[in-house]
Structure formats: structure tokens, C-alpha cells
Coordinates of C-alpha atoms and ligand atoms in Angstrom, one line a residue:
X1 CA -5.0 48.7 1.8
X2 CA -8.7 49.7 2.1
X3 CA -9.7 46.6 0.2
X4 CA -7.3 44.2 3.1
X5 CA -9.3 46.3 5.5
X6 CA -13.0 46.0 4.2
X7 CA -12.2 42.3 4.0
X8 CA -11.9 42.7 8.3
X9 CA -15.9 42.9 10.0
X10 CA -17.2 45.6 12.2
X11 CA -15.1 44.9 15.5
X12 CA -12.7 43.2 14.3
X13 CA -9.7 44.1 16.7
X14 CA -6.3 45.1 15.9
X15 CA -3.4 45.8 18.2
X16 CA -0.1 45.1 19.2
X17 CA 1.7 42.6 21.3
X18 CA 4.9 42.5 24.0
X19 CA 5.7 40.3 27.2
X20 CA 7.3 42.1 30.8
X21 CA 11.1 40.2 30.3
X22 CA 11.4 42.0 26.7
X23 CA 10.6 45.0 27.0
X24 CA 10.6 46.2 30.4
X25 CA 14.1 46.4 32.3
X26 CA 14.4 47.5 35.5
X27 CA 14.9 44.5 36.8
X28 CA 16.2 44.7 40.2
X29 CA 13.8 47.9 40.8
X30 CA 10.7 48.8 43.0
X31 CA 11.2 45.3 45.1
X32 CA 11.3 42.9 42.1
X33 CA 12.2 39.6 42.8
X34 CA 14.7 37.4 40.6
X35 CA 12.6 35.7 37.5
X36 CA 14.2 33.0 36.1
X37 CA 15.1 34.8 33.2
X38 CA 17.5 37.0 35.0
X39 CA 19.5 33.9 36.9
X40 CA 19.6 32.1 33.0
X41 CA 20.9 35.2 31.7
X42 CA 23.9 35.9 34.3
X43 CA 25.1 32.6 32.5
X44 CA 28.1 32.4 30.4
X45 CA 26.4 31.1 27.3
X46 CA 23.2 31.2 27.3
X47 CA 22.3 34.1 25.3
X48 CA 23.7 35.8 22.2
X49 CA 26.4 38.4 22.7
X50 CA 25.8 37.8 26.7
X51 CA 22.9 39.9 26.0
X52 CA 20.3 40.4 29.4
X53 CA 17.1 41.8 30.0
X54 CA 18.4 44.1 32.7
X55 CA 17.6 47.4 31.1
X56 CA 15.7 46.0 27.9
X57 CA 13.9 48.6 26.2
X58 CA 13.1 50.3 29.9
X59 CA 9.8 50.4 28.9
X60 CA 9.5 50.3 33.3
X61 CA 10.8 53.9 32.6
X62 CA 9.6 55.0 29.5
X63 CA 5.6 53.2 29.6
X64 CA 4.3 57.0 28.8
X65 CA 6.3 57.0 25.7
X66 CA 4.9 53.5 24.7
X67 CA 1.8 54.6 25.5
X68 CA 1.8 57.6 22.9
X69 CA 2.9 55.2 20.6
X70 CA -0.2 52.9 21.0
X71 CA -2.7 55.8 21.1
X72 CA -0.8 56.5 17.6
X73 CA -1.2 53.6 15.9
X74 CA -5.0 53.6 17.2
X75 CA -5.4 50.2 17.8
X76 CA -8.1 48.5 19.9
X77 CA -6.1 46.1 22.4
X78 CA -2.7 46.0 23.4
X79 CA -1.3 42.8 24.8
X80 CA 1.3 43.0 27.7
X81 CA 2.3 40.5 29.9
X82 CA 2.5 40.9 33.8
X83 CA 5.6 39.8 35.7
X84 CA 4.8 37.7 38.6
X85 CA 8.1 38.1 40.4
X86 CA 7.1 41.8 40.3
X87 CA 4.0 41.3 42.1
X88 CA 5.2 38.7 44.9
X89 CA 8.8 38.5 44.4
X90 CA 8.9 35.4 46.4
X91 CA 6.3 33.7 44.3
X92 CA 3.6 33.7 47.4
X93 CA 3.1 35.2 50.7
X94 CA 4.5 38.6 50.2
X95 CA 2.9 41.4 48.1
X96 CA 5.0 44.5 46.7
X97 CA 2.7 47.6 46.1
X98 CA 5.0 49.0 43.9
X99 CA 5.0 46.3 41.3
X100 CA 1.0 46.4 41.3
X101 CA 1.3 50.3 41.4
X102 CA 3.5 50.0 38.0
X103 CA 0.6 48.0 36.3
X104 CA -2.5 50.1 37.8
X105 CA -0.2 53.1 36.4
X106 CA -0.2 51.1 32.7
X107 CA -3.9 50.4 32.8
X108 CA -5.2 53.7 33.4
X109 CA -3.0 55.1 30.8
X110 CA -3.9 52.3 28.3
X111 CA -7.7 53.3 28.7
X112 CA -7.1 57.2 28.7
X113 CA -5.4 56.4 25.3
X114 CA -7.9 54.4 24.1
X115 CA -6.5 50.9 24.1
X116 CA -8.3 48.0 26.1
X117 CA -5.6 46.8 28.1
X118 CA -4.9 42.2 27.7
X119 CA -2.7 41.1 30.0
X120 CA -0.9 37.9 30.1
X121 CA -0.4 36.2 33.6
X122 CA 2.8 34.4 32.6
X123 CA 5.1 34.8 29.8
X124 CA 7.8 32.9 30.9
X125 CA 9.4 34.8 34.2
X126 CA 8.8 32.9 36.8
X127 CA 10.1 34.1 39.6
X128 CA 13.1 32.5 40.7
X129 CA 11.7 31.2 44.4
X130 CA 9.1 28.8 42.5
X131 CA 12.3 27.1 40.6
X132 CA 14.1 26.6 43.5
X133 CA 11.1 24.5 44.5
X134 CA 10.7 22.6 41.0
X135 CA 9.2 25.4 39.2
X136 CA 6.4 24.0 36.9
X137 CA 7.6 20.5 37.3
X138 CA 5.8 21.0 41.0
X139 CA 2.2 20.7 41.3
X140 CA 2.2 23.5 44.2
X141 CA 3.1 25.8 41.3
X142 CA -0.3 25.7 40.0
X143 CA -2.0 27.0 43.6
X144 CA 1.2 29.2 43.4
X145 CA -0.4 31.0 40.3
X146 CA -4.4 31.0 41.0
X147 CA -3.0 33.1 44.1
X148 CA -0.9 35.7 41.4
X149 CA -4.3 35.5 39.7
X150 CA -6.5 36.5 41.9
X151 CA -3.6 39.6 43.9
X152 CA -3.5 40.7 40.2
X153 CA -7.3 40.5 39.4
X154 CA -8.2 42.5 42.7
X155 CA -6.3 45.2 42.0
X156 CA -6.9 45.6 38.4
X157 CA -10.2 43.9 38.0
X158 CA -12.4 46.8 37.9
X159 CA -10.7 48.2 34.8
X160 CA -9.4 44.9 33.0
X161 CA -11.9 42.4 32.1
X162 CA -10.3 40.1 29.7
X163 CA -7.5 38.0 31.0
X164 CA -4.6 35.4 29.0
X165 CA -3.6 33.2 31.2
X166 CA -0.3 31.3 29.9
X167 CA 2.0 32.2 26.4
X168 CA 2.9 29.1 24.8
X169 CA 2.9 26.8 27.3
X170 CA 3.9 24.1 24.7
X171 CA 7.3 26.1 23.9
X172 CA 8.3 26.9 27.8
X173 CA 8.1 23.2 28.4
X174 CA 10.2 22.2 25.2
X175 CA 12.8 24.9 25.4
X176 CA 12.5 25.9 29.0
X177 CA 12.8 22.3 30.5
X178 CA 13.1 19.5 27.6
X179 CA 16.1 21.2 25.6
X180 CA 17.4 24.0 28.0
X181 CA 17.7 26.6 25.6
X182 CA 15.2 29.0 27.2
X183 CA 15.7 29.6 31.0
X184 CA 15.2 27.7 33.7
X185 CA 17.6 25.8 31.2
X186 CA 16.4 22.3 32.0
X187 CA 17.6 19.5 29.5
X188 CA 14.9 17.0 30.9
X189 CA 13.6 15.9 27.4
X190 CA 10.3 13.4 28.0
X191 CA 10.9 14.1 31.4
X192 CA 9.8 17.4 31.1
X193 CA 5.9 16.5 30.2
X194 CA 4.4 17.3 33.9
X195 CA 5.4 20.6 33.1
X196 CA 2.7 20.6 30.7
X197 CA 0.2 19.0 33.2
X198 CA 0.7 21.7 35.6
X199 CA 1.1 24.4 33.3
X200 CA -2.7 23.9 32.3
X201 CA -3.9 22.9 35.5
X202 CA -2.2 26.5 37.0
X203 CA -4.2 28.1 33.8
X204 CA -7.4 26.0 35.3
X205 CA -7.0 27.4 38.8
X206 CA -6.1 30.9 37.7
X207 CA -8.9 31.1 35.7
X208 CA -11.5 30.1 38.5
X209 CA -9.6 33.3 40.3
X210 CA -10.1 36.1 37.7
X211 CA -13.8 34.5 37.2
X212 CA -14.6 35.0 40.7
X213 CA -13.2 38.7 41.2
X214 CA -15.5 39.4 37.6
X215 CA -13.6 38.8 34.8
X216 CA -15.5 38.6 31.3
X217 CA -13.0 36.5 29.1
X218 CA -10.2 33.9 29.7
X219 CA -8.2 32.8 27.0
X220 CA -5.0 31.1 26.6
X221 CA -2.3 31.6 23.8
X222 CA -1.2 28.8 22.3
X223 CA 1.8 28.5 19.5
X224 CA 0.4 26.2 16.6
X225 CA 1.9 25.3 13.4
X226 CA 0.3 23.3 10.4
X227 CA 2.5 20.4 9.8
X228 CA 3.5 19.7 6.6
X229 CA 5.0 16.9 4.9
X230 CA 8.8 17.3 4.1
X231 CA 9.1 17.2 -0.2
X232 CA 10.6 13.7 0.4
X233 CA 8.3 12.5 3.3
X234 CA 5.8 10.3 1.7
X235 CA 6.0 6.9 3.5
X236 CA 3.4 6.1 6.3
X237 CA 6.2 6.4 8.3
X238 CA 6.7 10.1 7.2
X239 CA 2.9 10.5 8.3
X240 CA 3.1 8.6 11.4
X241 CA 5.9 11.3 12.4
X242 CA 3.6 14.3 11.2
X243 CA 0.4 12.9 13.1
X244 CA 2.8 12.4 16.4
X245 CA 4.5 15.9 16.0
X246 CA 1.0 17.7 15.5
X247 CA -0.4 15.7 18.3
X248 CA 2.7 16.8 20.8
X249 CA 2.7 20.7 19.2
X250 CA -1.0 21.6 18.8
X251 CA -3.1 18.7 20.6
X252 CA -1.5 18.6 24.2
X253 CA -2.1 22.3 25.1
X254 CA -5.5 22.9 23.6
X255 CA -7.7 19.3 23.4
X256 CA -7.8 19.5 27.3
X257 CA -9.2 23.1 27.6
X258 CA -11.7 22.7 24.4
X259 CA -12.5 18.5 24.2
X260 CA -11.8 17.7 27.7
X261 CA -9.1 15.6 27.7
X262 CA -5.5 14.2 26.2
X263 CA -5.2 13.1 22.8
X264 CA -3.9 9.9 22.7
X265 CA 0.2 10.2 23.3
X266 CA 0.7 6.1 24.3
X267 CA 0.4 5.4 21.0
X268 CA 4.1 7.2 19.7
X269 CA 5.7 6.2 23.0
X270 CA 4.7 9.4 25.4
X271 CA 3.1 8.4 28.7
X272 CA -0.6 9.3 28.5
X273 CA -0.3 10.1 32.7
X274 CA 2.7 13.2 31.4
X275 CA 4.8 11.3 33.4
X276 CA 2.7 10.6 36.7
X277 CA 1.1 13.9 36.8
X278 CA -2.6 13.7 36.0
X279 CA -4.5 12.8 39.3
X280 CA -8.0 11.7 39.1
X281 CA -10.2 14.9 38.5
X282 CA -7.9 16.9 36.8
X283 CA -8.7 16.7 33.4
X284 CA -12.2 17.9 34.4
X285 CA -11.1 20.4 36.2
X286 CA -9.0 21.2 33.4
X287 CA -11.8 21.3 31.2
X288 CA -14.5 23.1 33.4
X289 CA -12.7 25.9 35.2
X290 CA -9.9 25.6 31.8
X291 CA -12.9 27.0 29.7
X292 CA -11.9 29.2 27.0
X293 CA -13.7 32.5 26.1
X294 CA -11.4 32.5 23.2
X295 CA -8.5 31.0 21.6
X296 CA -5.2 33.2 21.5
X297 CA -3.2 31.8 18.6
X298 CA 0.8 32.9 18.0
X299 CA 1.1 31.9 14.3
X300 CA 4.8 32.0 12.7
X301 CA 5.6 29.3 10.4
X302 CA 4.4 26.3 9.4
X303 CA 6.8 23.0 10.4
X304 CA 7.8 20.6 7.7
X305 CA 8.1 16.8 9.0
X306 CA 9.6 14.0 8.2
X307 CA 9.9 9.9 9.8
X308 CA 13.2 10.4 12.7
X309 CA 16.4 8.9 11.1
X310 CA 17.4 7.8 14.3
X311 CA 14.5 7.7 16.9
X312 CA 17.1 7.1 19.7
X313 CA 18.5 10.2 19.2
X314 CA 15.3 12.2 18.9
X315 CA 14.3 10.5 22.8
X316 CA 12.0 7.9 21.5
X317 CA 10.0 10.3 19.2
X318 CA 9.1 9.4 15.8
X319 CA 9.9 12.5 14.1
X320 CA 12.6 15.0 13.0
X321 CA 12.5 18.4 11.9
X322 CA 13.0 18.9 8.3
X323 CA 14.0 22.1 6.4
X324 CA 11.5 24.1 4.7
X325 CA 11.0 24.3 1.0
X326 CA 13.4 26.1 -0.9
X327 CA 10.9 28.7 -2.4
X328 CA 10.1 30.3 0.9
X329 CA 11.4 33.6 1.9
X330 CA 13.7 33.5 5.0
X331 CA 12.8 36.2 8.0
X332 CA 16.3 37.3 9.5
X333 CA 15.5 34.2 12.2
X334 CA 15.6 31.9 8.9
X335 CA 12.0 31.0 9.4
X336 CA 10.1 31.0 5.9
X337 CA 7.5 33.0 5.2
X338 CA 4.3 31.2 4.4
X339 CA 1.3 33.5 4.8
X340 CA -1.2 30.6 3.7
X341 CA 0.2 28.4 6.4
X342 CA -2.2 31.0 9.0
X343 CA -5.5 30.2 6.6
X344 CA -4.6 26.4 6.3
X345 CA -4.2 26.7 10.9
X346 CA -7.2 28.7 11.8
X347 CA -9.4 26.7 8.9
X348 CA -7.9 23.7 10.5
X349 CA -9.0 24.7 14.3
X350 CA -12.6 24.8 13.0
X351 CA -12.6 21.3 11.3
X352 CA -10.8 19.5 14.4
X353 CA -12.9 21.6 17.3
X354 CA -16.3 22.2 15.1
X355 CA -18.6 24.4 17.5
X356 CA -16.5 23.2 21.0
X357 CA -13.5 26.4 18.7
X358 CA -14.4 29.8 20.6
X359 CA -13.6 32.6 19.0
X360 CA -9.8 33.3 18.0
X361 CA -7.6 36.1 18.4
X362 CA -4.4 36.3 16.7
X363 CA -2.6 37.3 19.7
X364 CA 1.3 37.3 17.9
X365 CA 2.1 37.2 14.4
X366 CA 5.0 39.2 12.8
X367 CA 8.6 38.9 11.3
X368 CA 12.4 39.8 12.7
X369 CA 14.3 41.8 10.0
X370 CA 17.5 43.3 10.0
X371 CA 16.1 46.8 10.3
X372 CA 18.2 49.9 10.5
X373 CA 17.8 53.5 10.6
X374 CA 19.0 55.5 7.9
X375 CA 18.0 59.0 7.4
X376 CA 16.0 59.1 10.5
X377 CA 13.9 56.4 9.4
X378 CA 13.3 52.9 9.1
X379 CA 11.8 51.5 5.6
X380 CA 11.2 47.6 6.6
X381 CA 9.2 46.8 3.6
X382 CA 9.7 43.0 3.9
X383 CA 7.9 43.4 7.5
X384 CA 4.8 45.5 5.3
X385 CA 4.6 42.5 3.0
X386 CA 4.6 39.8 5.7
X387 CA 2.1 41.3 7.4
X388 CA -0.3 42.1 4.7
X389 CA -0.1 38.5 3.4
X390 CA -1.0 37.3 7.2
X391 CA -3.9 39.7 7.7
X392 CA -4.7 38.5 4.5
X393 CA -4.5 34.8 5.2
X394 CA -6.8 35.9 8.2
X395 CA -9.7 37.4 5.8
X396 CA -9.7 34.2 3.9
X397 CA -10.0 32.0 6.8
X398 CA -12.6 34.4 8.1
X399 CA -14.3 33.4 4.7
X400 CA -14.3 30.0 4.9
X401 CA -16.2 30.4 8.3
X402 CA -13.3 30.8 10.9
X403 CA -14.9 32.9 13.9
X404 CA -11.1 35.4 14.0
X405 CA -11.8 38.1 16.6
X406 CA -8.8 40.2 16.5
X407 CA -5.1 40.4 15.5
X408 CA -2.0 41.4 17.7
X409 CA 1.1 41.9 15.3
X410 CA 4.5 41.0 17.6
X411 CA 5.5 43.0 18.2
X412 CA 5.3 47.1 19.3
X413 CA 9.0 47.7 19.9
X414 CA 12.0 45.8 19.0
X415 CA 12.8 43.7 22.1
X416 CA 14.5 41.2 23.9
X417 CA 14.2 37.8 21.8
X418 CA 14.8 35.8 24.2
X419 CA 18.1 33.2 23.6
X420 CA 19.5 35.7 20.5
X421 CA 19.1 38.9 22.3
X422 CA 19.2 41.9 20.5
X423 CA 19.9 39.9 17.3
X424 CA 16.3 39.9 16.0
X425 CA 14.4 42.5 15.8
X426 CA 10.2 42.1 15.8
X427 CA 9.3 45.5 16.4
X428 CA 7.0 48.2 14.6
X429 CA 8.8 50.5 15.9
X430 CA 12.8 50.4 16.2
X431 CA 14.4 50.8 19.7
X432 CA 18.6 51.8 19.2
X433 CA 19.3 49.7 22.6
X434 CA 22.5 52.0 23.4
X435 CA 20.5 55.4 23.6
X436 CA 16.5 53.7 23.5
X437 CA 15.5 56.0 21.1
X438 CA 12.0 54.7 19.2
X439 CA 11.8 55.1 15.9
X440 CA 8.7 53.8 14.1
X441 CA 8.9 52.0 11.4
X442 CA 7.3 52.0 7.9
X443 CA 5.5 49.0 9.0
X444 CA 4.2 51.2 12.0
X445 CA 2.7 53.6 9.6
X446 CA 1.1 51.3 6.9
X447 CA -0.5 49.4 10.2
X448 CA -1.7 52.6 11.6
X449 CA -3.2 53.5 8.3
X450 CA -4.9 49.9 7.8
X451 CA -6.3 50.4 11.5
X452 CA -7.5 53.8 10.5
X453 CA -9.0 52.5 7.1
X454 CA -10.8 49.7 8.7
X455 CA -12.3 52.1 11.3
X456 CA -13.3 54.6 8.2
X457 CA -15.7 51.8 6.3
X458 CA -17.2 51.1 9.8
X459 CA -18.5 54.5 10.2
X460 CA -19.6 55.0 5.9
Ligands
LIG501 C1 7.2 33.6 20.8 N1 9.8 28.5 17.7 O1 8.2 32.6 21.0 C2 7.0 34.3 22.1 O2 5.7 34.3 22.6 C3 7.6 35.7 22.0 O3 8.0 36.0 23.3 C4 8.8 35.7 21.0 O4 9.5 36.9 21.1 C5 8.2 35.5 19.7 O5 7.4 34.3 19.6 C6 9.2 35.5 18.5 O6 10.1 34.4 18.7 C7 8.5 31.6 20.1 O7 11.0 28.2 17.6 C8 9.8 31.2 20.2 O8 8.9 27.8 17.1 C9 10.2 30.1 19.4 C10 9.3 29.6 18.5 C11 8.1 30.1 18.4 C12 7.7 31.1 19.3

């Protein structure tokens, strides 16, 4: 453990990650207005077990606990996201104190523990009012969220400084509106690419906002995956279908912000124009007021590729989803568990964006397990593994020359994952969802003691 942690510079930050509709319940409290997420979840259907995020972990009860939790791990940052439908439950116009009060509450305890608090904008709860009116297939919700930017930044701009704007805008457009799995449960497939247009233009505008009430860093957190060739993909085909799929995952969402524009989508049959949304200017004002201060990166598994079978069925798109290798380890979600996929990313960042890469932050990396309490605690050693071998991964891409800032494992507490519910559990710390008792995990203490080991050699 000392020797993963010496590996880690001076500053290096560690912390934790977890986003409003997981973890914080209370959803019909203090004024909130309806997110998407809660019309998706009253559903038949949509969500394992009929599971909601209704009472969630009630971290909007418990934030104290959390808190003491943090301050006990001794990281530097915490990650949290902000839910807009709190703060204006119609999306605009009107304001509810109480939502803002909740976060001003969160911030000052964050900094009395210790932690830098790192909000994100929007992780995925719209509020429901912006839907009705096309949600992020509308332009208008791109002013929509420069004007959540800048109520947020005004009231907790003088304590919060660094900002993420958007969580994986590339997997709220595929699941959210291409395959309807994720709320608003839209099965638009290629129809659904303005919603990455406006998505990054909204992250453009909301950016100019917290810029001009003072903030010091804006970043963005993307989900990338290396793509990998499937054991039997070896045509030109098969590499056609990689290049498109790592184009469409890891291109769309990040060339804008750090080259300035598109990649080149005509050439596998996706309209360059996202389906009519660019308008002249956009892209530079993508890339001006889009400019990152650093990358966030949510690293979980590499994707293995391979030429489609049947491109009609796939929507026109060259490529299908193959299974991983055999000699993976599966996490309880099935996804293997490839530690050196995170080196082969972040070392793979520096040779496409050379000096135009900002600095990265990790800002989710982590593991569901089936984790139980026995004996009053939890002994998730698989989780303890995982997350050795990524911090490790992260050393070695430091190595190779890879400016990596922090690392956020996701997540703190056990949560609500989205379309499986309470199925899959992410946390560092266990949360029995009939009582919401924490328990911290193994994993919580071997981080805690990694933190506290890294922050030993800084002072010898
Ligand atoms: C991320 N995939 O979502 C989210 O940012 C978190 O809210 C979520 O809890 C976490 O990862 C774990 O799932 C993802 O299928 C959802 O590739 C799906 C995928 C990746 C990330």
C-alpha cells in the first residue's frame, strides 16, 4: 500500500464520487420539482424490482452522516452532483431557496470537514418541465442550463470554485434517448444525436456563467472506453467498426471541447450536422467558452468490437458489441475487470490530444459486488483488488507522461444504479436500504489508509 501510494505525486487528489438521483431521496421535499427520473421510475417496467429513487439512501436527511464519513476517509475532493429540478423546479423562471439552502448547507459542511466540495451541474435529472418541451433534443435547453449555472454559481460561488458541468453526456444520449433504457426513455436511435449538440453547447454556455461569477476550473466528465478488437475481429471490416465505435464513444463528446470541432461521422453513415443541429458558430463557441480546465474521465471497462452482422439492425452502424475475453473477471454487473484498459485510455488521451489534453481527473472508477454484512461487517475484497489494480493503472500512465490530477472512486455509499436499482451495489460503504444503516466497507478502510499513507510521504 505505501509503495501504490508513493507511486501518487504531492497533490495528487483522492476522493469519492455520487450524483443527487442516487443517493439523495426526498424527492417530493422542500419544493422539488419532478426530474425525469422520477416520472421514468413510476413506470411499470422500467427499473429492476420497481425500484425508485424516492427515499434512496436519504442522504437529503442524513448529509451530516455522509459528511462524517468523508472527513473519515480523509480525502481531498468529494464529487456530488446538484439537482436542477431542486433549484428551479420548473426548469427556469422560479427559484426555491430551500433547494439552494440544502446545497449551501452541504458546502459549508464539506469545507469544515476538510473536503473541497465538486459539484456536477447535471447528472441526468432533468427536471421534468424541460422534457415536456423536448428536453435536450431542444436547443432552448442549453440557455435553460447557463441560467441553472449561473443561480447555482451565485449562491455557492464564493466557496466552490471548481465546477463539472455534464456526466457522460455520451451515455444520457444513447440510453436516455437512442435506446430508452435510462429515463426520459426515448427510443430515438440516430435521431437522438442533437441531443449531443445541445448537450455540449448547454456545457458551453454554462461554463461562460460560472466563469463570470469567478469560477477557477471547468471540466466535463466524459465516459471513455479503449476499444479493443473482438479475439475473432481481424478483417478491415472489424477495424472499420472499432474506428466508427471509438469515434461515436470517445470522439463526439471531447474533440469539440479540446480540437474544436467534430470528428468526421459522414464517413460511417452519421450526419456530420447531428441531425440539423449545429448552426454556424457553434462549434466555436463550443470550443472557446467549452474550454476545459481539466478532463474528468469515468473509466469502467474497456469495449471489445467487432464488424455488425446485420448493419440494418444495428440502425446503419457498422459495429456490434462483442463479449469480452473469457479470462476477465466479471464485476456483479458482468463487466470484466481490466485494470490495464485505464493505462492503455489515459496513455491514449495524451497521444490523440498531445498538449491541447488538460489535466485529468479520474472522476468515477469502481466495481458493483454482491456485498453483504455479516458480523457487522462488510469484507469486499474483490472491490480492494479492483481498485488497487486501477490506481495502479493510473501510476503507470502517470509514468508514461499522462498529466492525472486526482481520482474519485464511485462510489461513497451504495446507491441507486440507475435501470437495476438496488441490484448493484458501488459503494465504500454499505447502505441496508430497509433501515439505511452505513456500514463501511473493507474497501473504505484500505482507501482511507492509502489516502492517509500518501499524505504520510508528503510530509517525510
Ligand atoms: C456511470 N455503460 O454510468 C454513471 O455516471 C453513474 O451514475 C453510475 O452509477 C456508474 O457509472 C455505474 O454504472 C454508466 O453501460 C452507466 O457503459 C452505464 C455504462 C457506463 C457508465
Amino acid at each position: 500500500m505505501a509503495a501504490l501510494a508513493s507511486r501518487l505525486p504531492d497533490g495528487f487528489r483522492f476522493g469519492t464520487s455520487t450524483a443527487s438521483y442516487q443517493i439523495e431521496g426526498a424527492a417530493e421535499e422542500d419544493g422539488k420539482g419532478r426530474s425525469v427520473w422520477d416520472t421514468f421510475t413510476a413506470l411499470p417496467g422500467t427499473v429492476k424490482d420497481g425500484d425508485t429513487g424516492a427515499v434512496a439512501c436519504d442522504h437529503y436527511h442524513r448529509f451530516e452522516e455522509d459528511v462524517a464519513l468523508l472527513r473519515g476517509l480523509g480525502g481531498d475532493a468529494y464529487r456530488f452532483s446538484i439537482s436542477w429540478p431542486r433549484i428551479l423546479p420548473e426548469g427556469t423562471g422560479r427559484i426555491e431557496p430551500r433547494g439552494l439552502d440544502f446545497y449551501d448547507r452541504l458546502v459549508d459542511a464539506l469545507l469544515a470537514a476538510g473536503v473541497t466540495p465538486l459539484p456536477t451541474l447535471f447528472h441526468w435529472d432533468l427536471p421534468q418541465a424541460l422534457e415536456d418541451r423536448g428536453g435536450w433534443l431542444a436547443r432552448e435547453t442549453a440557455d435553460a442550463f447557463a441560467g441553472y449555472a449561473d443561480t447555482v454559481a451565485a449562491r455557492l460561488g464564493d466557496r466552490v470554485h471548481e465546477w463539472i458541468t455534464l456526466n457522460e453526456p455520451f451515455i444520457h444520449m444513447v440510453f436516455g434517448y437512442a435506446l430508452g433504457t435510462h429515463a426520459p426513455g426515448r427510443t430515438l436511435m440516430l435521431d437522438a444525436l442533437p441531443v449531443a449538440h445541445h448537450q455540449l453547447l448547454g456545457h458551453a454556455r454554462a461554463a461562460a456563467a460560472l466563469r463570470a461569477r469567478g469560477a477557477r476550473a471547468v471540466l466535463a466528465s466524459n465516459n471513455l472506453t479503449p476499444v479493443r478488437l473482438h479475439e475473432d475481429g481481424r478483417t478491415d471490416a472489424d477495424r472499420a467498426a472499432a474506428a466508427a465505435y471509438d469515434t461515436l464513444h470517445n470522439r463526439v463528446f471531447t474533440d469539440p471541447l479540446l480540437l474544436g470541432g467534430y470528428p468526421d461521422l459522414d464517413a460511417f453513415g452519421v450526419p456530420g450536422d447531428l441531425g440539423g443541429a449545429v448552426r454556424p458558430g457553434d462549434t466555436e463557441e463550443i470550443a472557446r467558452d467549452g474550454r476545459l480546465d481539466g478532463l474528468g474521465v469515468n473509466y469502467y471497462n474497456p469495449t471489445w468490437i467487432r464488424a455488425a452482422a446485420d448493419p440494418a439492425a444495428t440502425g446503419g452502424l457498422p459495429f456490434d458489441l462483442a463479449e469480452p475475453p473469457a479470462e476477465y473477471a466479471r464485476t456483479a454487473f458482468d463487466w470484466p475487470v481490466v485494470p490495464d484498459g485505464l493505462s492503455e485510455l489515459l496513455t491514449g488521451l495524451k497521444e490523440r490530444y498531445g498538449d491541447a489534453l488538460p489535466p485529468v481527473t479520474v472522476t468515477e472508477n469502481g466495481c458493483s459486488q454482491p456485498d453483504r454484512v455479516v458480523g457487522g461487517s462488510v469484507d469486499d475484497e474483490a472491490r480492494v483488488r479492483y481498485l488497487a489494480g486501477h490506481l495502479g493503472a493510473v501510476a503507470d500512465a502517470r509514468d508514461a507522461g499522462v498529466d492525472v490530477a486526482g481520482y474519485l472512486v464511485w462510489s461513497l455509499l451504495d446507491n441507486f444504479e440507475w435501470a437495476e436499482g438496488y441490484s448493484q451495489r458501488f459503494g465504500l460503504v454499505h447502505v441496508d436500504f430497509a433501515t439505511r444503516t452505513r456500514t463501511p466497507k473493507r474497501s473504505y478502510a484500505w482507501y482511507r489508509d492509502l489516502i492517509a499513507a500518501h499524505r504520510a510521504g508528503r510530509k517525510a
